[in-house]
C-alpha positions as a Markdown table, in Angstrom:
| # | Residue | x | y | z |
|---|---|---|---|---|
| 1 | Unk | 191.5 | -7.3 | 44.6 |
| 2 | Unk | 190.2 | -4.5 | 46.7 |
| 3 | Unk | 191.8 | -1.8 | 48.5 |
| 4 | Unk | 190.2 | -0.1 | 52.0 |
| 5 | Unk | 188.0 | 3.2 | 50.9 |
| 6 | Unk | 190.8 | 5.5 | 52.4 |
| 7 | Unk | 193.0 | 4.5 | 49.0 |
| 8 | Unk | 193.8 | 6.4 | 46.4 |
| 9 | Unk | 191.4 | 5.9 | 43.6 |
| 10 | Unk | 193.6 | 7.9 | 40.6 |
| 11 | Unk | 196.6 | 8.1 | 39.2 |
| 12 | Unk | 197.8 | 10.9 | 40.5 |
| 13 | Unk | 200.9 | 12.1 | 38.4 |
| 14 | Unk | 203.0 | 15.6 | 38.7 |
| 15 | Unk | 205.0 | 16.6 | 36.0 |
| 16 | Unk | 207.8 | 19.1 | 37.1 |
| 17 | Unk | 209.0 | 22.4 | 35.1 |
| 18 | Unk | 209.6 | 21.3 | 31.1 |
| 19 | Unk | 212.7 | 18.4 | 31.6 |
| 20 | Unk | 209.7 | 15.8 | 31.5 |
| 21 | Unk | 210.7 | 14.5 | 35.2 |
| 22 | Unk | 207.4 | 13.4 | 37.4 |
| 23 | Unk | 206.6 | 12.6 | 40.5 |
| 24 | Unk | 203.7 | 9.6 | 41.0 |
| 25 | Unk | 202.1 | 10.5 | 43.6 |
| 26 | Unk | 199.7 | 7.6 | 44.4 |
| 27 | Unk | 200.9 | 5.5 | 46.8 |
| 28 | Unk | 202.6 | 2.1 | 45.5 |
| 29 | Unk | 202.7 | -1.0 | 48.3 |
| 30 | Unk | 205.2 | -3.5 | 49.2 |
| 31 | Unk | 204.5 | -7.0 | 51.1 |
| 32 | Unk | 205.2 | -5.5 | 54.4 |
| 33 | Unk | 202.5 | -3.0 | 54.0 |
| 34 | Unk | 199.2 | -4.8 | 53.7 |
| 35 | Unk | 196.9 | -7.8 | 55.4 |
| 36 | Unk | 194.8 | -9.8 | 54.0 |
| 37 | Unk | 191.2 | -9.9 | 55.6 |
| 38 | Unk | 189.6 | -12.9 | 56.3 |
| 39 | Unk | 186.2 | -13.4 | 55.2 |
| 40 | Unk | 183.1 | -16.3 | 56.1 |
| 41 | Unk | 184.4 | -19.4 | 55.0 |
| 42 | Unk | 182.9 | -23.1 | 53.8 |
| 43 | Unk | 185.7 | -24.9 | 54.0 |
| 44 | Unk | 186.4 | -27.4 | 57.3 |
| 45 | Unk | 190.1 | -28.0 | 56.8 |
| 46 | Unk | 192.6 | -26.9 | 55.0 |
| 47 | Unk | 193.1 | -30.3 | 53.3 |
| 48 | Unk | 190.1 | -29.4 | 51.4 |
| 49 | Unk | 191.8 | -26.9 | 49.5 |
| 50 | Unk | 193.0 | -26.8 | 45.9 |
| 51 | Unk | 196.9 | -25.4 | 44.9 |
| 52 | Unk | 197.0 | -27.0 | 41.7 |
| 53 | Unk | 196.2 | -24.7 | 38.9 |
| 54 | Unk | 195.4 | -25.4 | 35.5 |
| 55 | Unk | 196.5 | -22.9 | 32.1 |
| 56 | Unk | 196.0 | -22.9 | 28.7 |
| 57 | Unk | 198.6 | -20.6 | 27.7 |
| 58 | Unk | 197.8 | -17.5 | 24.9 |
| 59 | Unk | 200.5 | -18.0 | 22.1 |
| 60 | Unk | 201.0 | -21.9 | 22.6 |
| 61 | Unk | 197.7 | -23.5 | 23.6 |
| 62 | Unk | 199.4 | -25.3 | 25.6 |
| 63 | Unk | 198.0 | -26.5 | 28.7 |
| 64 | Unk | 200.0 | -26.8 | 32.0 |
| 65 | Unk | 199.0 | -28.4 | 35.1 |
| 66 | Unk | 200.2 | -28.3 | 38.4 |
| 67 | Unk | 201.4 | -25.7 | 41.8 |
| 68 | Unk | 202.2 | -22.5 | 40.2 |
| 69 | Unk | 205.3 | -22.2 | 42.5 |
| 70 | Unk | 208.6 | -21.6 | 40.7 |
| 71 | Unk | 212.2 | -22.3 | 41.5 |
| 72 | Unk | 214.1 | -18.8 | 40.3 |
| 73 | Unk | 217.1 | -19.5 | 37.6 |
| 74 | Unk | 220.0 | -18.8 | 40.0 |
| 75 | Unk | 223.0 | -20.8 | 39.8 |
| 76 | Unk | 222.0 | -22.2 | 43.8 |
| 77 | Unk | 218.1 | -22.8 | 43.1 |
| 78 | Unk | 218.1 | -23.8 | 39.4 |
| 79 | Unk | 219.8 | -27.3 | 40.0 |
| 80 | Unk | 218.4 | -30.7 | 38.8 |
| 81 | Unk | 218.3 | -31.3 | 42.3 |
| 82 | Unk | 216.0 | -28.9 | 43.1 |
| 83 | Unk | 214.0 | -30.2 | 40.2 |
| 84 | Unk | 214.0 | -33.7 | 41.5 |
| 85 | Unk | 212.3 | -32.5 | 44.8 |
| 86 | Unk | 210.1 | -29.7 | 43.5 |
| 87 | Unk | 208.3 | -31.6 | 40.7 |
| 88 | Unk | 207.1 | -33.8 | 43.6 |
| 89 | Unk | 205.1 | -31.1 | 44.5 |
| 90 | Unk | 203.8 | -30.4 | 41.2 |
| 91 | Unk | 206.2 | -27.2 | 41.2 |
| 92 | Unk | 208.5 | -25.5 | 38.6 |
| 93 | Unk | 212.5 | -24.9 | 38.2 |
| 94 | Unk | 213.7 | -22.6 | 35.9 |
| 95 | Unk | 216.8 | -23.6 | 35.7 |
| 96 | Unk | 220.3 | -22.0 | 35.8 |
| 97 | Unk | 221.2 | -20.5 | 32.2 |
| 98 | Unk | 224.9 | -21.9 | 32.2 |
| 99 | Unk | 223.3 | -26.0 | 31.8 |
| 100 | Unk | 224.7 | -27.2 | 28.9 |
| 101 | Unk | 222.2 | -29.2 | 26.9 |
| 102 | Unk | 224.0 | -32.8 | 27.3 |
| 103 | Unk | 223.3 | -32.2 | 30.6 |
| 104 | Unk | 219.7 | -31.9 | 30.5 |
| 105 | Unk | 219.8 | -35.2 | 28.2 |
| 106 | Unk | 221.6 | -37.3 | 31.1 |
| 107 | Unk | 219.0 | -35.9 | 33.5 |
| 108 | Unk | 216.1 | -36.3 | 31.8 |
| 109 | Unk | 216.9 | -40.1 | 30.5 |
| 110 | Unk | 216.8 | -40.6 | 34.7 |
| 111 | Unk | 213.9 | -38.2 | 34.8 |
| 112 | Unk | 211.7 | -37.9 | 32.1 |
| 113 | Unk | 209.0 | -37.5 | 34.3 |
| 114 | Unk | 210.5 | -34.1 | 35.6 |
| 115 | Unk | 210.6 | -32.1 | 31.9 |
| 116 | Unk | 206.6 | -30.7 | 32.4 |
| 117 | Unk | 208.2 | -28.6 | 35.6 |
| 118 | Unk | 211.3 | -27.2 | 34.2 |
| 119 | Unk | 211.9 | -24.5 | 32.2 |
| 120 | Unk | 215.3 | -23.7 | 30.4 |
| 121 | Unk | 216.6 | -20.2 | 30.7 |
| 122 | Unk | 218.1 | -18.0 | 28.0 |
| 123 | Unk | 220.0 | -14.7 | 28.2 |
| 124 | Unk | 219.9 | -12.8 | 24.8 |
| 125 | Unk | 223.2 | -12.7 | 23.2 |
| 126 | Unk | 223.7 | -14.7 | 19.9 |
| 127 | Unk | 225.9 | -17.6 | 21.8 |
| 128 | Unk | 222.6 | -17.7 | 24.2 |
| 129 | Unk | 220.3 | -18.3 | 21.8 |
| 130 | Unk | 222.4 | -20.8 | 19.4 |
| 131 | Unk | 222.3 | -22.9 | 23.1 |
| 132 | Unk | 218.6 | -22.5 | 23.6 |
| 133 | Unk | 218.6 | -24.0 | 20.3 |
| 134 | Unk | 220.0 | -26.8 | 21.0 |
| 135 | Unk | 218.9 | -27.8 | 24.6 |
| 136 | Unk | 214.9 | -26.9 | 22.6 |
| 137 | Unk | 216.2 | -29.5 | 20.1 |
| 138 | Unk | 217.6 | -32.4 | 22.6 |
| 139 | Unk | 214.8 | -32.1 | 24.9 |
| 140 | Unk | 211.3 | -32.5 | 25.3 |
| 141 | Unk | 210.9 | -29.2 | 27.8 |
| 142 | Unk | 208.3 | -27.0 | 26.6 |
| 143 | Unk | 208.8 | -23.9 | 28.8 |
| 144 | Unk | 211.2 | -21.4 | 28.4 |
| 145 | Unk | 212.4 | -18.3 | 30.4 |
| 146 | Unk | 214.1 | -15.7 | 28.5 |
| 147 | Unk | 215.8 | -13.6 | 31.8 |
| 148 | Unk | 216.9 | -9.8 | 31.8 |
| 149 | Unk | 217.4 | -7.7 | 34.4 |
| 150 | Unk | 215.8 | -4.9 | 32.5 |
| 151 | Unk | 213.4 | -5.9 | 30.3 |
| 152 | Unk | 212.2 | -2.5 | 29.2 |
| 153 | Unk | 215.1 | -2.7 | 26.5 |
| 154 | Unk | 214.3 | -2.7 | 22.4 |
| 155 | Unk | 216.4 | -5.2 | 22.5 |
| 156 | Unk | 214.7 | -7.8 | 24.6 |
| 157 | Unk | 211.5 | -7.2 | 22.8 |
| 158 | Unk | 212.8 | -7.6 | 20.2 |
| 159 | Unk | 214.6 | -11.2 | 21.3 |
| 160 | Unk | 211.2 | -12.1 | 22.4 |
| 161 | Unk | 209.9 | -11.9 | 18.7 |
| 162 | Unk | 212.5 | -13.8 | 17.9 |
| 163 | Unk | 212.2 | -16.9 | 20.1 |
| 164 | Unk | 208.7 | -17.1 | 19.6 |
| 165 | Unk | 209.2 | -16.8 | 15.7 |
| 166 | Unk | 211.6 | -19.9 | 16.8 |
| 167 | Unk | 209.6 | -22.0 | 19.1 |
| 168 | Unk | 205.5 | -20.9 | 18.1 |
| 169 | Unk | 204.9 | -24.3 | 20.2 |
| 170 | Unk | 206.5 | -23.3 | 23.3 |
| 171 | Unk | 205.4 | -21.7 | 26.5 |
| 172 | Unk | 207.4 | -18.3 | 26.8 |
| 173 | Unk | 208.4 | -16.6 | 30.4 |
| 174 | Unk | 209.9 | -13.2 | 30.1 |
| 175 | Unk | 211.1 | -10.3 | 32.1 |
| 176 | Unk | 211.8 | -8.8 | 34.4 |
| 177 | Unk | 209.0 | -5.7 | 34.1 |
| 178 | Unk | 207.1 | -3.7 | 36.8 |
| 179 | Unk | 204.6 | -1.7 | 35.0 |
| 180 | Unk | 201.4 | -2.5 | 32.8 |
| 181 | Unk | 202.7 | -1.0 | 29.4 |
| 182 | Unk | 205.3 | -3.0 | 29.2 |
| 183 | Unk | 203.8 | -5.9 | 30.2 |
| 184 | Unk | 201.3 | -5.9 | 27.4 |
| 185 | Unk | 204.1 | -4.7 | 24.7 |
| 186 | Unk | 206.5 | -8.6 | 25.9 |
| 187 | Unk | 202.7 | -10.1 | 25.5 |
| 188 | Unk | 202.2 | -8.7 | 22.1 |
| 189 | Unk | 206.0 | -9.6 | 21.5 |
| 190 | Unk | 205.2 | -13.9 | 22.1 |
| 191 | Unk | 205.7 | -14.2 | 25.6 |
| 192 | Unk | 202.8 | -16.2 | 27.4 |
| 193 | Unk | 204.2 | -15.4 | 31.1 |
| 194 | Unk | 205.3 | -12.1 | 32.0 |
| 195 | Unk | 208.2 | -12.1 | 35.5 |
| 196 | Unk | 207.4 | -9.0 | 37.3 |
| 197 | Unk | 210.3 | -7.7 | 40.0 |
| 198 | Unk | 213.2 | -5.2 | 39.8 |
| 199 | Unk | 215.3 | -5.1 | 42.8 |
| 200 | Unk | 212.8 | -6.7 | 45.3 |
| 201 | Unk | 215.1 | -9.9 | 45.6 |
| 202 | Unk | 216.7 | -10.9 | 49.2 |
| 203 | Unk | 220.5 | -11.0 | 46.8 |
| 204 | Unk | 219.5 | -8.1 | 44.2 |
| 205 | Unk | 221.0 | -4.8 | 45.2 |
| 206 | Unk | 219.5 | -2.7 | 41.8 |
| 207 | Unk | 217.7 | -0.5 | 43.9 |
| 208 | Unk | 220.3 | 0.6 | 45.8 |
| 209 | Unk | 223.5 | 0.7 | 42.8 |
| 210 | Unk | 220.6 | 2.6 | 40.3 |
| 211 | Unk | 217.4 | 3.6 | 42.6 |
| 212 | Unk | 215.1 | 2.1 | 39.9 |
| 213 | Unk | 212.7 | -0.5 | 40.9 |
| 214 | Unk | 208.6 | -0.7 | 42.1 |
| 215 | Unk | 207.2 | -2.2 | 45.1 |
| 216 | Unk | 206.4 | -5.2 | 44.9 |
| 217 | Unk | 202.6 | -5.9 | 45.7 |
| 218 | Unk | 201.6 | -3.1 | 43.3 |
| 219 | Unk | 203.9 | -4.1 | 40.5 |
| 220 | Unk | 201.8 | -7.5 | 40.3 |
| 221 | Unk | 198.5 | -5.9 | 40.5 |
| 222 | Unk | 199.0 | -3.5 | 38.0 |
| 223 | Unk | 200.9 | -6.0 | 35.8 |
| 224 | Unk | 198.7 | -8.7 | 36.5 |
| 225 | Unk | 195.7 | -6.9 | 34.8 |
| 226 | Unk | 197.3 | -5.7 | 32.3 |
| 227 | Unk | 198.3 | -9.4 | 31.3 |
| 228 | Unk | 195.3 | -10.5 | 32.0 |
| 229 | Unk | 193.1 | -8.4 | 29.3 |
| 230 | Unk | 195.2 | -9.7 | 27.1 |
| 231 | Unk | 194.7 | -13.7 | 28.1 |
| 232 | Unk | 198.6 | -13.6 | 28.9 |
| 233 | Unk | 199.8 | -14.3 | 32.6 |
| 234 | Unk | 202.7 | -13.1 | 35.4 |
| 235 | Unk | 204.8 | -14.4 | 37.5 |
| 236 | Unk | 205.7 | -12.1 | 40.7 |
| 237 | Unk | 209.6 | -12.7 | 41.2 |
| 238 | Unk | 211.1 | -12.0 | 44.6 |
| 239 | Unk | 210.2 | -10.2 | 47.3 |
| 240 | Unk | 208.8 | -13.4 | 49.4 |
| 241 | Unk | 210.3 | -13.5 | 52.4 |
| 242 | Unk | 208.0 | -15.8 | 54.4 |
| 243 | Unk | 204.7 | -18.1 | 53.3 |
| 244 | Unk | 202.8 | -14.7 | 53.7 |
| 245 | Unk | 204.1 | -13.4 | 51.1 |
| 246 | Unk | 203.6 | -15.3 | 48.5 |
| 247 | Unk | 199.5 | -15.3 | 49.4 |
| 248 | Unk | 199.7 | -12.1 | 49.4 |
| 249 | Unk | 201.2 | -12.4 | 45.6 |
| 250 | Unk | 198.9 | -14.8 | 44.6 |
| 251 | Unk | 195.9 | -12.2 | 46.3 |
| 252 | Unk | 197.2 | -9.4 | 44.0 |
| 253 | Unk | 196.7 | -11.7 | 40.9 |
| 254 | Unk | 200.1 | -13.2 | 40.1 |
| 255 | Unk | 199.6 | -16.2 | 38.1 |
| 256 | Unk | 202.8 | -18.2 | 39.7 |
| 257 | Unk | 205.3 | -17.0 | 41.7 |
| 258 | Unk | 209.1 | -17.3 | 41.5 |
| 259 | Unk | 211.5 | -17.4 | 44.5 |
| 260 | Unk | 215.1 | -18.1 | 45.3 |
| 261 | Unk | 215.7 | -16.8 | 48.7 |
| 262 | Unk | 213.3 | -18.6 | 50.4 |
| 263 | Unk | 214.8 | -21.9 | 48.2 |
| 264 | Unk | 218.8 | -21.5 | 48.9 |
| 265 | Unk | 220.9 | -23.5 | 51.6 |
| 266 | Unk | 218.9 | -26.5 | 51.2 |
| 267 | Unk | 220.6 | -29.8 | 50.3 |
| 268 | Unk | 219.0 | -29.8 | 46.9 |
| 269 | Unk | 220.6 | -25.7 | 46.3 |
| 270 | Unk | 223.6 | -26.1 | 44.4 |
| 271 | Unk | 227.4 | -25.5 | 47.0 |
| 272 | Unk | 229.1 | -27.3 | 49.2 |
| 273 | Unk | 228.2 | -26.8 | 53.4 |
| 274 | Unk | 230.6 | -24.3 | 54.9 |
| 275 | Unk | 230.9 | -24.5 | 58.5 |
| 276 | Unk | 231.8 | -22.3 | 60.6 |
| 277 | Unk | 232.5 | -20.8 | 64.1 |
| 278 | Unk | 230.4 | -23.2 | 67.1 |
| 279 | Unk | 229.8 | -25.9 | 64.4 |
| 280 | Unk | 227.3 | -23.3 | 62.4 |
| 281 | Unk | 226.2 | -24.8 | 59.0 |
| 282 | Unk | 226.1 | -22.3 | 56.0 |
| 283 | Unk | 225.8 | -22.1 | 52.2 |
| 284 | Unk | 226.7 | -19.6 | 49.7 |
| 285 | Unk | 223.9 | -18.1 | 47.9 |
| 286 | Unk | 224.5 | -15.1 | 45.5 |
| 287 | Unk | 222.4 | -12.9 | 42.9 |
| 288 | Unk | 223.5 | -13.6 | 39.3 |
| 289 | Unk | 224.4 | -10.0 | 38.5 |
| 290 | Unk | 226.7 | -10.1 | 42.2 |
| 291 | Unk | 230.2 | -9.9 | 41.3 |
| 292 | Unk | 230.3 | -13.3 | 42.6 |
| 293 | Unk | 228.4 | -14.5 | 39.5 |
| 294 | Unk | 230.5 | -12.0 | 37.1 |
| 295 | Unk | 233.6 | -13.4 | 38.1 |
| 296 | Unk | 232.6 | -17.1 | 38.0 |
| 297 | Unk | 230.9 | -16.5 | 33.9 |
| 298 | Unk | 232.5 | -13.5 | 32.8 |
| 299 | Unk | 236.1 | -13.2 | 34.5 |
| 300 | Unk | 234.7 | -10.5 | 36.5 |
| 301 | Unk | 232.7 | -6.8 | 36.6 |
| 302 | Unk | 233.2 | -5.2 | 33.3 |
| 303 | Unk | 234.3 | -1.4 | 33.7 |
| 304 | Unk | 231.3 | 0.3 | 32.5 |
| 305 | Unk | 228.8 | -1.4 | 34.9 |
| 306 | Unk | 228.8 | -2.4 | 38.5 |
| 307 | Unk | 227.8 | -5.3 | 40.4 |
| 308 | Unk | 223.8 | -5.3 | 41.5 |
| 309 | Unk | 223.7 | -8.3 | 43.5 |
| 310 | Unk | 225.5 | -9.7 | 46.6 |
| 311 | Unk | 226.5 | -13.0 | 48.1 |
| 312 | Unk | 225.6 | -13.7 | 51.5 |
| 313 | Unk | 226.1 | -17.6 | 53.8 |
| 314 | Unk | 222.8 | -18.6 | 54.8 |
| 315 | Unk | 222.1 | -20.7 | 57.0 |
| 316 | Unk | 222.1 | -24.6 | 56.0 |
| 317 | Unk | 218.4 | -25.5 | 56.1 |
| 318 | Unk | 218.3 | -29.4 | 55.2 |
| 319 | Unk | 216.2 | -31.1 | 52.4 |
| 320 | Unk | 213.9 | -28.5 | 50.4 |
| 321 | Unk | 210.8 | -30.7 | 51.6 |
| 322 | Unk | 210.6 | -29.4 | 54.7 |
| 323 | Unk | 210.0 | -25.7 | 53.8 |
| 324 | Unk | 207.7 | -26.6 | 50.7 |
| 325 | Unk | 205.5 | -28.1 | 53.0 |
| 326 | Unk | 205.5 | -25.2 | 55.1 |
| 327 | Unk | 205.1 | -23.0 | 52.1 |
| 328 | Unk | 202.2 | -25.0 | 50.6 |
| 329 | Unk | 200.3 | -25.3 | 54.1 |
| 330 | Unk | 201.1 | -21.5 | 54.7 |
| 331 | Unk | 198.6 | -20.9 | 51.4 |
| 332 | Unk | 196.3 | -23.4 | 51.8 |
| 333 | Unk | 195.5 | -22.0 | 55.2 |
| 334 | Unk | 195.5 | -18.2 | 54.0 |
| 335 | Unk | 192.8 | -20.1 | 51.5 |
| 336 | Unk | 190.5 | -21.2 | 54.4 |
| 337 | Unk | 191.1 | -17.5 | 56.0 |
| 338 | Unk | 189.2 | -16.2 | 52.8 |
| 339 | Unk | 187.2 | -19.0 | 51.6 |
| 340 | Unk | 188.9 | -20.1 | 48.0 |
| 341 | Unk | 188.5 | -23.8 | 48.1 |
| 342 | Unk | 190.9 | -23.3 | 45.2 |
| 343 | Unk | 194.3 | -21.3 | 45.0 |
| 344 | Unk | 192.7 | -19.9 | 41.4 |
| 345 | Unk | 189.5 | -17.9 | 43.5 |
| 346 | Unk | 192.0 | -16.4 | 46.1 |
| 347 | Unk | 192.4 | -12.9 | 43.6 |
| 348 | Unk | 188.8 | -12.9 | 44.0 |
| 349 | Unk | 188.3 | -13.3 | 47.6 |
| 350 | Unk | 191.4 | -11.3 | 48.5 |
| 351 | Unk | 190.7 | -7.9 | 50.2 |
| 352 | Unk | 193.8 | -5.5 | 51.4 |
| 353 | Unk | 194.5 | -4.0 | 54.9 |
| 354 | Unk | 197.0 | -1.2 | 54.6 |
| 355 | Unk | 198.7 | -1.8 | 58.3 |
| 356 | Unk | 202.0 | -0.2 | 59.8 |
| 357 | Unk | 203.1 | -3.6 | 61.8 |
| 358 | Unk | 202.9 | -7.2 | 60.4 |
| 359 | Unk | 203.9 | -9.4 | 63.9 |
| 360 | Unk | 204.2 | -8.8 | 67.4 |
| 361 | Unk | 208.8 | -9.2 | 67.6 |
| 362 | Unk | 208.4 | -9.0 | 71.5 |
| 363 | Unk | 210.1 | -12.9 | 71.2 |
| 364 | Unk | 212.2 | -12.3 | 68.3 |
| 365 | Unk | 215.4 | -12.6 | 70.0 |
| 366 | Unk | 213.9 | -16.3 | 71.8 |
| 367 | Unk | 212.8 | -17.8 | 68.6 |
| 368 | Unk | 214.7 | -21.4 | 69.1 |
| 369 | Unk | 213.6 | -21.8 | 65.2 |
């Protein structure tokens, strides 16, 4: 990935007075803030182009094929549903923690086709991992996502070690991270996929309850080669708000990406249709560490912490097919813009523009869809 001359080439890092605080310097970017610029091109149509990716994974060996898209493990995106459609596409759910295992047995007796694009997700308490156990020992699903909000703790490295001391045969997702040190230290812990995102998610509200989190774009390139010295690989998790986004995500080097946003109020997204004033269709959609979530699983917001999510009604969007295809055309025509014939040479071919407007709004308030 290249940046225009006019970026910063160092590190720049100030440390202030002798309390250790320090102030980066070096600007960090976002989505919002960068283009991608086309280049010459081969390729006559876009249906000449290549999603499906290919990866033999570092601590498995394992090898998984298909569209390294990914479902996020929300209670409205991580459904069986959701599965059914997505693995159509060759894409991946991780689904909701709160499955129980019989329920993955009824699905996938239906399914079995479905278990190479879904992933079961584990929090890190001892009743989490005695039911990772036993969905791992009912099922044949060979991908796991082990989900924290902060995954700088001891104690998530150290759960890492211990589900890969568990499973040595399965392919390991872990996170969330935003920096390259601690990407390589969950690599070095088992994990073969790191998730990279604190607070950039459309229902996460971390960066405003704490003021911790990392622009997006940069997050993944600096993650992404850390991981990839290391033969490991990312996933960049929220942030997308539009097809654009997630080239851009794949451009920085992200070896999948994971949304939920851009997945919820579909018919496949878990919640009944609300409707409202003037015959409006909405769904609920909520972030798992929204008091919504807390009071559904844990009887509510415990005293010492506060909510860092929301719930919002968006509006009801219809079958998931609909916007995959718009997703998957978005990248396969940002391919043709820079001449990968595959999705796995767009890091390659990507170059960054550092711009101050992505679209022209003069229509905005006309947009009839």
């Amino acid at each position: 990935v290249s940046l225009p001359s006019s970026a910063p080439k160092t590190r720049q890092v100030f440390q202030m007075g002798r309390g250790g605080m320090h102030i980066e310097e070096a600007v960090k970017l976002d989505f919002k803030d960068v283009l991608i610029r086309p280049k010459r091109s081969t390729l006559k149509s876009r249906s000449e182009v290549e999603l499906s990716r290919k990866y033999v994974f570092r601590h498995t060996k394992e090898t998984w094929e298909g569209v390294p898209i990914i479902a996020a493990n929300m209670d409205t995106t991580g459904t069986f549903e959701m599965v059914k459609a997505l693995s159509k596409h060759k894409c991946i759910v991780a689904m909701s923690k709160h499955i129980a295992a019989d329920a993955y047995v009824e699905f996938l007796k239906e399914n079995p086709g479905c278990a190479s694009f879904m992933a079961i997700s584990s929090g890190t308490s001892d009743a989490d991992f005695k039911k990772l156990k036993e969905c791992v020992a009912k099922t044949s699903i060979k991908m796991l996502c082990l989900d924290v909000a902060n995954g700088y703790s001891e104690h998530f490295v150290d759960y890492v070690r211990k589900v890969r001391k568990e499973f040595p045969n399965h392919i390991i997702l872990a996170g969330n991270v935003v920096t390259g040190e601690m990407t390589e230290e969950l690599i070095l812990s088992g994990a073969d996929i790191v998730k990279v995102g604190i607070g950039p998610g459309s229902v996460c509200t971390t960066r405003k309850q704490t003021g911790v989190g990392y622009p997006q774009l940069s997050a993944v390139i600096e993650c992404a080669d850390a991981a990839h010295g290391l033969g490991g690989c990312i996933v960049s998790d929220g942030g997308c708000s539009c097809p654009g986004d997630l080239a851009k995500a794949f451009g920085g080097g992200s070896d999948f990406v994971m949304m939920g946003g851009m997945l919820a109020g579909h018919d496949e997204s878990a919640g009944e249709v609300i409707e409202g004033p003037g015959g409006k269709k909405r769904k609920l959609f909520y972030g798992m560490s929204s008091d919504t979530a807390m009071k559904k699983y844990a009887g509510g917001v415990a005293e010492y912490r506060s909510s860092e999510g929301k719930t919002v009604e968006v509006p009801y969007r219809g079958p998931v097919d609909a916007t995959m295809y718009d997703l998957l055309g978005g990248l396969r025509s940002a391919c043709t813009y820079t001449g990968a014939g595959k999705l796995k040479e767009m890091s390659k071919r990507t170059t960054f523009i550092r711009v101050t407007q992505q679209l022209n709004p003069v229509f905005n308030a006309h947009e009839t869809k």
